[in-house]
Short mmCIF file of C-alpha atoms and ligand atoms in Angstrom, two decimals:
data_model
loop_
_atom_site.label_atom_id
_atom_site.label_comp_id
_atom_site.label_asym_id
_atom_site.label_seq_id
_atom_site.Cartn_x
_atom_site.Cartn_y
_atom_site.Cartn_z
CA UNK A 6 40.22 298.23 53.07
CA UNK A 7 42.11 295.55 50.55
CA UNK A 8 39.73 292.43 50.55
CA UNK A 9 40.68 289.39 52.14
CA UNK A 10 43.35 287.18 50.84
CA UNK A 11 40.62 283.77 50.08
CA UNK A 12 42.32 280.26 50.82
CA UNK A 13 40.66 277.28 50.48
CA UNK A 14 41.93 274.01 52.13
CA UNK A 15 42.08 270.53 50.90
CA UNK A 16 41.84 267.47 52.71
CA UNK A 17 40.87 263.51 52.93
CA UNK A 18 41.59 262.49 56.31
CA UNK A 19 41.79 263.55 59.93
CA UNK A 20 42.66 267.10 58.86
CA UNK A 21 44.58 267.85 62.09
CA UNK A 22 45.92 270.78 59.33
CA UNK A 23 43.04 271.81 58.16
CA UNK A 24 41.98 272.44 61.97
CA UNK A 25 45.60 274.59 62.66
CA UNK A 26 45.06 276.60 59.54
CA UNK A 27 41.47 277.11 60.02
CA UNK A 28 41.96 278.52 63.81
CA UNK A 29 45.01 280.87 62.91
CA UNK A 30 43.17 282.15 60.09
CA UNK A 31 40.50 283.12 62.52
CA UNK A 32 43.21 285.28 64.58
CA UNK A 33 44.13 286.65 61.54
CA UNK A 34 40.92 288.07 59.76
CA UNK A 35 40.23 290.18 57.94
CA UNK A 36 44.05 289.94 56.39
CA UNK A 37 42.95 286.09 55.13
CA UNK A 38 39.52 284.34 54.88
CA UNK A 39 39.05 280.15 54.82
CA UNK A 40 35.48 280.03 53.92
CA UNK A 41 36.57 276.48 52.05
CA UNK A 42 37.48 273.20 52.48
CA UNK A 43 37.71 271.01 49.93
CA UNK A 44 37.24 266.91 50.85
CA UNK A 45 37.12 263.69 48.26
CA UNK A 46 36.42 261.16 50.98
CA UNK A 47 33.07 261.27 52.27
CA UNK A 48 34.05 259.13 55.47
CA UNK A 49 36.66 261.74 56.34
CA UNK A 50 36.82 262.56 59.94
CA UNK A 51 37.45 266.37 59.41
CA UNK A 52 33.88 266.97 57.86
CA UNK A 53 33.03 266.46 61.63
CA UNK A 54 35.31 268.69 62.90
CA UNK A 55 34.06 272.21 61.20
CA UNK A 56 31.74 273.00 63.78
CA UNK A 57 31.95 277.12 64.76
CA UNK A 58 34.79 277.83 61.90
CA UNK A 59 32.86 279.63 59.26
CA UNK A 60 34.01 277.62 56.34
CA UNK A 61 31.68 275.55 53.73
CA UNK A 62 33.01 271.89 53.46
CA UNK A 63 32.47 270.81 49.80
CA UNK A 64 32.83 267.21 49.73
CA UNK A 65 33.50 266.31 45.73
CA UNK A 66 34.12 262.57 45.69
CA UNK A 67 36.32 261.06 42.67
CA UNK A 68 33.08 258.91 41.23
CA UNK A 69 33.76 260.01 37.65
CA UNK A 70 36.78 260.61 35.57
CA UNK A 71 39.64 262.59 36.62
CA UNK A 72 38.98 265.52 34.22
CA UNK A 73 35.57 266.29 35.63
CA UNK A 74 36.59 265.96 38.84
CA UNK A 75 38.75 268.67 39.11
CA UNK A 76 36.47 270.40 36.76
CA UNK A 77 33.87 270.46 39.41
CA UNK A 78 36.80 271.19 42.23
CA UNK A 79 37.74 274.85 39.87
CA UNK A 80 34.19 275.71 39.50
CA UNK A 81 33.61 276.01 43.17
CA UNK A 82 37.14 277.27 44.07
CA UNK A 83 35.95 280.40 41.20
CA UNK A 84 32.67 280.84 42.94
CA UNK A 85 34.38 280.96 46.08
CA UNK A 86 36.88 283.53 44.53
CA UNK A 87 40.04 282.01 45.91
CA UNK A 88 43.22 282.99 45.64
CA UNK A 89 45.51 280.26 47.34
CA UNK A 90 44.99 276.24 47.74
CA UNK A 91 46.77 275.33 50.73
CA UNK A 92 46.37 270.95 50.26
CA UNK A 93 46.61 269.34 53.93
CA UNK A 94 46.21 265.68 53.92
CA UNK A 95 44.61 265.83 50.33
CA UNK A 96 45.35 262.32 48.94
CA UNK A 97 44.83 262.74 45.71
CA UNK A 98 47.94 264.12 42.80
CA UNK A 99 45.94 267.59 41.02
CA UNK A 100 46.77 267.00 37.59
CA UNK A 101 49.32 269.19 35.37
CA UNK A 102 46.31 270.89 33.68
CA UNK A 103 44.50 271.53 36.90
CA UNK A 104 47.77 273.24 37.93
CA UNK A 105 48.52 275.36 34.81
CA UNK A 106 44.63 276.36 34.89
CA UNK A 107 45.28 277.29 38.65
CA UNK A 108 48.29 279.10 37.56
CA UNK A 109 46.74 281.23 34.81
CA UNK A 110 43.95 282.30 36.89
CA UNK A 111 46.62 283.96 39.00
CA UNK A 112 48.86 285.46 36.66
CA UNK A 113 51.44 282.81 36.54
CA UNK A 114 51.80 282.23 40.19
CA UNK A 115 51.82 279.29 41.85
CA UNK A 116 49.85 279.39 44.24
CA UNK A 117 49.21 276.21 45.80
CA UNK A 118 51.00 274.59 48.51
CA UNK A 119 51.30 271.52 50.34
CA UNK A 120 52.93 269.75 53.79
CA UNK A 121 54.38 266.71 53.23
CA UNK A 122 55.99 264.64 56.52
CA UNK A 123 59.66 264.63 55.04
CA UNK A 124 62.87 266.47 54.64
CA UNK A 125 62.27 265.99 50.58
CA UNK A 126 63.05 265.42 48.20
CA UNK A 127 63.62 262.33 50.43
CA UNK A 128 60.49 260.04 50.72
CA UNK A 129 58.14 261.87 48.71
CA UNK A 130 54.48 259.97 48.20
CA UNK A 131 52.46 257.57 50.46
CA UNK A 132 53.25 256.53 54.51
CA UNK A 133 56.41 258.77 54.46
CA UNK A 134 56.95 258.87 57.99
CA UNK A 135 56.55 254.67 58.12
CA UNK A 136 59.10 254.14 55.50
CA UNK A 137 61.60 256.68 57.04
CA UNK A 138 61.90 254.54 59.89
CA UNK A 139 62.20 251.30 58.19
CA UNK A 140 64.91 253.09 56.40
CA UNK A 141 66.27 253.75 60.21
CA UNK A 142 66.71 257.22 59.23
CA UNK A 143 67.48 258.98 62.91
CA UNK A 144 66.02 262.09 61.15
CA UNK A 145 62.26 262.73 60.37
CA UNK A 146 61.51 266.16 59.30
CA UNK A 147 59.10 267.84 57.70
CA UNK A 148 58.73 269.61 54.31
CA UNK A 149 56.34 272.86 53.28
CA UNK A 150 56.49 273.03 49.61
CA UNK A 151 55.15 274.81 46.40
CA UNK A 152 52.79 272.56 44.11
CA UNK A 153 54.18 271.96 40.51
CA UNK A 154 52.86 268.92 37.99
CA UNK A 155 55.27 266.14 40.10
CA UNK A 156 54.53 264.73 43.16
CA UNK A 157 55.89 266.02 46.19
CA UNK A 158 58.21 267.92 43.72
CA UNK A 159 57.54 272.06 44.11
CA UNK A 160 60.32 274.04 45.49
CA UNK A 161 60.65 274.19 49.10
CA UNK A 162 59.20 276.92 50.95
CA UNK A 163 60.45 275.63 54.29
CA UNK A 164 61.97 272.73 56.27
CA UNK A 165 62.62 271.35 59.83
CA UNK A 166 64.12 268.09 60.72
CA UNK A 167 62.77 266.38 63.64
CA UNK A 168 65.40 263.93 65.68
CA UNK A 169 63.91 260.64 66.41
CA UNK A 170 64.03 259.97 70.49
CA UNK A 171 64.76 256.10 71.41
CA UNK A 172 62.16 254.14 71.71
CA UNK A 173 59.28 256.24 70.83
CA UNK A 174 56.25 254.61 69.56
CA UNK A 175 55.02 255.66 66.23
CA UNK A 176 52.20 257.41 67.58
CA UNK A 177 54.30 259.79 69.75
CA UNK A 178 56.55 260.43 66.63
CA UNK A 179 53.76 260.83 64.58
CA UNK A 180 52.22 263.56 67.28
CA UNK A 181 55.65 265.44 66.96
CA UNK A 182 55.47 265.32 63.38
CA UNK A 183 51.71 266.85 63.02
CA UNK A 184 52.98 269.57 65.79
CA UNK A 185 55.79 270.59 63.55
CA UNK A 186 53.22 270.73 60.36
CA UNK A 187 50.84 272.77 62.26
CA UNK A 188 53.83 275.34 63.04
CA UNK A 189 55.23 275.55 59.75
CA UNK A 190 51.82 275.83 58.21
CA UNK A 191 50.55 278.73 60.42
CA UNK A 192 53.84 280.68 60.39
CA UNK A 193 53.33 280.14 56.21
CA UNK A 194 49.72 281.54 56.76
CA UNK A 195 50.81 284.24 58.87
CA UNK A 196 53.77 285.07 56.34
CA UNK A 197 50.73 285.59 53.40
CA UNK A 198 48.39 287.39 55.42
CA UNK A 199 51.43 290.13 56.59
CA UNK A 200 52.42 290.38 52.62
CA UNK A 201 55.23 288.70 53.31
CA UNK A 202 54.48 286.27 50.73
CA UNK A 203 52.94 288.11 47.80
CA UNK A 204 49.68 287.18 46.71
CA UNK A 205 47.98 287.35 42.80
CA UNK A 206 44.87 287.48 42.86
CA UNK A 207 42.21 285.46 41.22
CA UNK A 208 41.32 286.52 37.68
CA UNK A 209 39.70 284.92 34.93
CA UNK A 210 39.92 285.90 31.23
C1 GAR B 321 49.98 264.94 57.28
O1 GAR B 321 51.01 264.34 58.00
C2 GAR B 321 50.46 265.40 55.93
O2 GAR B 321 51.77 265.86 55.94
C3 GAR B 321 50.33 264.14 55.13
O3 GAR B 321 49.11 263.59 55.55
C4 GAR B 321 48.90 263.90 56.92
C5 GAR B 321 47.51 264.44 57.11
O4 GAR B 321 47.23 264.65 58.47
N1 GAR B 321 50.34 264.41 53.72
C6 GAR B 321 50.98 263.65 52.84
O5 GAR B 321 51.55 262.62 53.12
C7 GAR B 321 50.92 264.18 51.41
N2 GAR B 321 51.84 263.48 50.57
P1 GAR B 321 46.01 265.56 58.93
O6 GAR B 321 44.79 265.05 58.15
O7 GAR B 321 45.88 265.33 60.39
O8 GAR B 321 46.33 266.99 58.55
#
């Protein structure tokens, strides 16, 4: 039987993404495996929320230089032996040589992604969704894309604009915008554990 296609998830914050991807990938063993989640913020509410997925949470916390950092974060994605870093609510820009590293280890692909809560290349960065609206932009949307060394930059893997309704509170628009995420996200998942999406695998020189 072809091994498991290994992702490992990245977060910081509520990791209402995390949660999505980790319960389709359970409906979809033994075609993909998330036994990792990545977290820099040791206050992070998802850490809590991990109970009866079989994933270990590595919290690596940015107390030391950049360079280390993401040292430490490639050492335990290559002892996990993962092929794919999906980032969901990670906070944090990888660096251009943590990318190019990433990318030789799997035969030039790139194979990290990330959701972003825009129709970029509009509002890329920080609070998207809150500046959108003081733009008074009637469209929110959001934005699955490929990782490169910009930010919010990869090409676009998929897209979905989301009309604004009058009068909705932020918190109901926000709750439309997470739903949306969570469905482009899993249908991505789904697309790379059919084949849909090839996959390199991880290999080190
Ligand atoms: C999501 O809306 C995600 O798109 C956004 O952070 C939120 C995390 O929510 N990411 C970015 O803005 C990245 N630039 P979650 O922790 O509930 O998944």
């Amino acid at each position: 039987m072809t091994p498991a296609i290994r992702i490992a998830v990245f977060a910081s914050g509520a990791g209402s993404n995390a949660l999505a991807l980790l319960q389709a990938g359970r409906e979809l063993a033994p075609a993909v495996a998330l036994p990792l989640l990545i977290c820099d913020q040791p206050t992070a509410p998802v850490l809590g929320k991990l109970e009866g997925f079989a994933v270990e949470s590595a919290l690596i916390v940015r107390d030391i230089d950049k360079k280390t950092h993401e040292a430490n974060i490639l050492e335990k994605l290559q002892e996990a032996r993962i092929d794919w870093i999906f980032l969901a609510g990670y906070m944090r820009l990888l660096s251009p040589a943590f990318v190019q590293q990433w990318q030789r280890w799997h035969g030039g692909a790139q194979q990290i992604v990330n959701i972003h809560p825009s129709l970029l290349p509009a509002y890329p960065g920080l609070d998207a969704v809150q500046r959108a609206v003081d733009a008074g932009e009637t469209h929110i949307g959001v934005t699955l894309h490929h990782v490169d060394q910009g930010m919010d930059t990869g090409a676009i893997i998929a897209q979905q604009a989301l009309p604004r309704h009058p009068g909705e509170t932020m918190h109901a628009l926000m709750q439309r915008v997470h739903a949306l995420e969570h469905q482009l996200y899993t249908r991505f998942l789904r697309d790379v554990a059919a084949g849909r999406v090839p996959t390199r695998r991880l290999r080190i020189a």
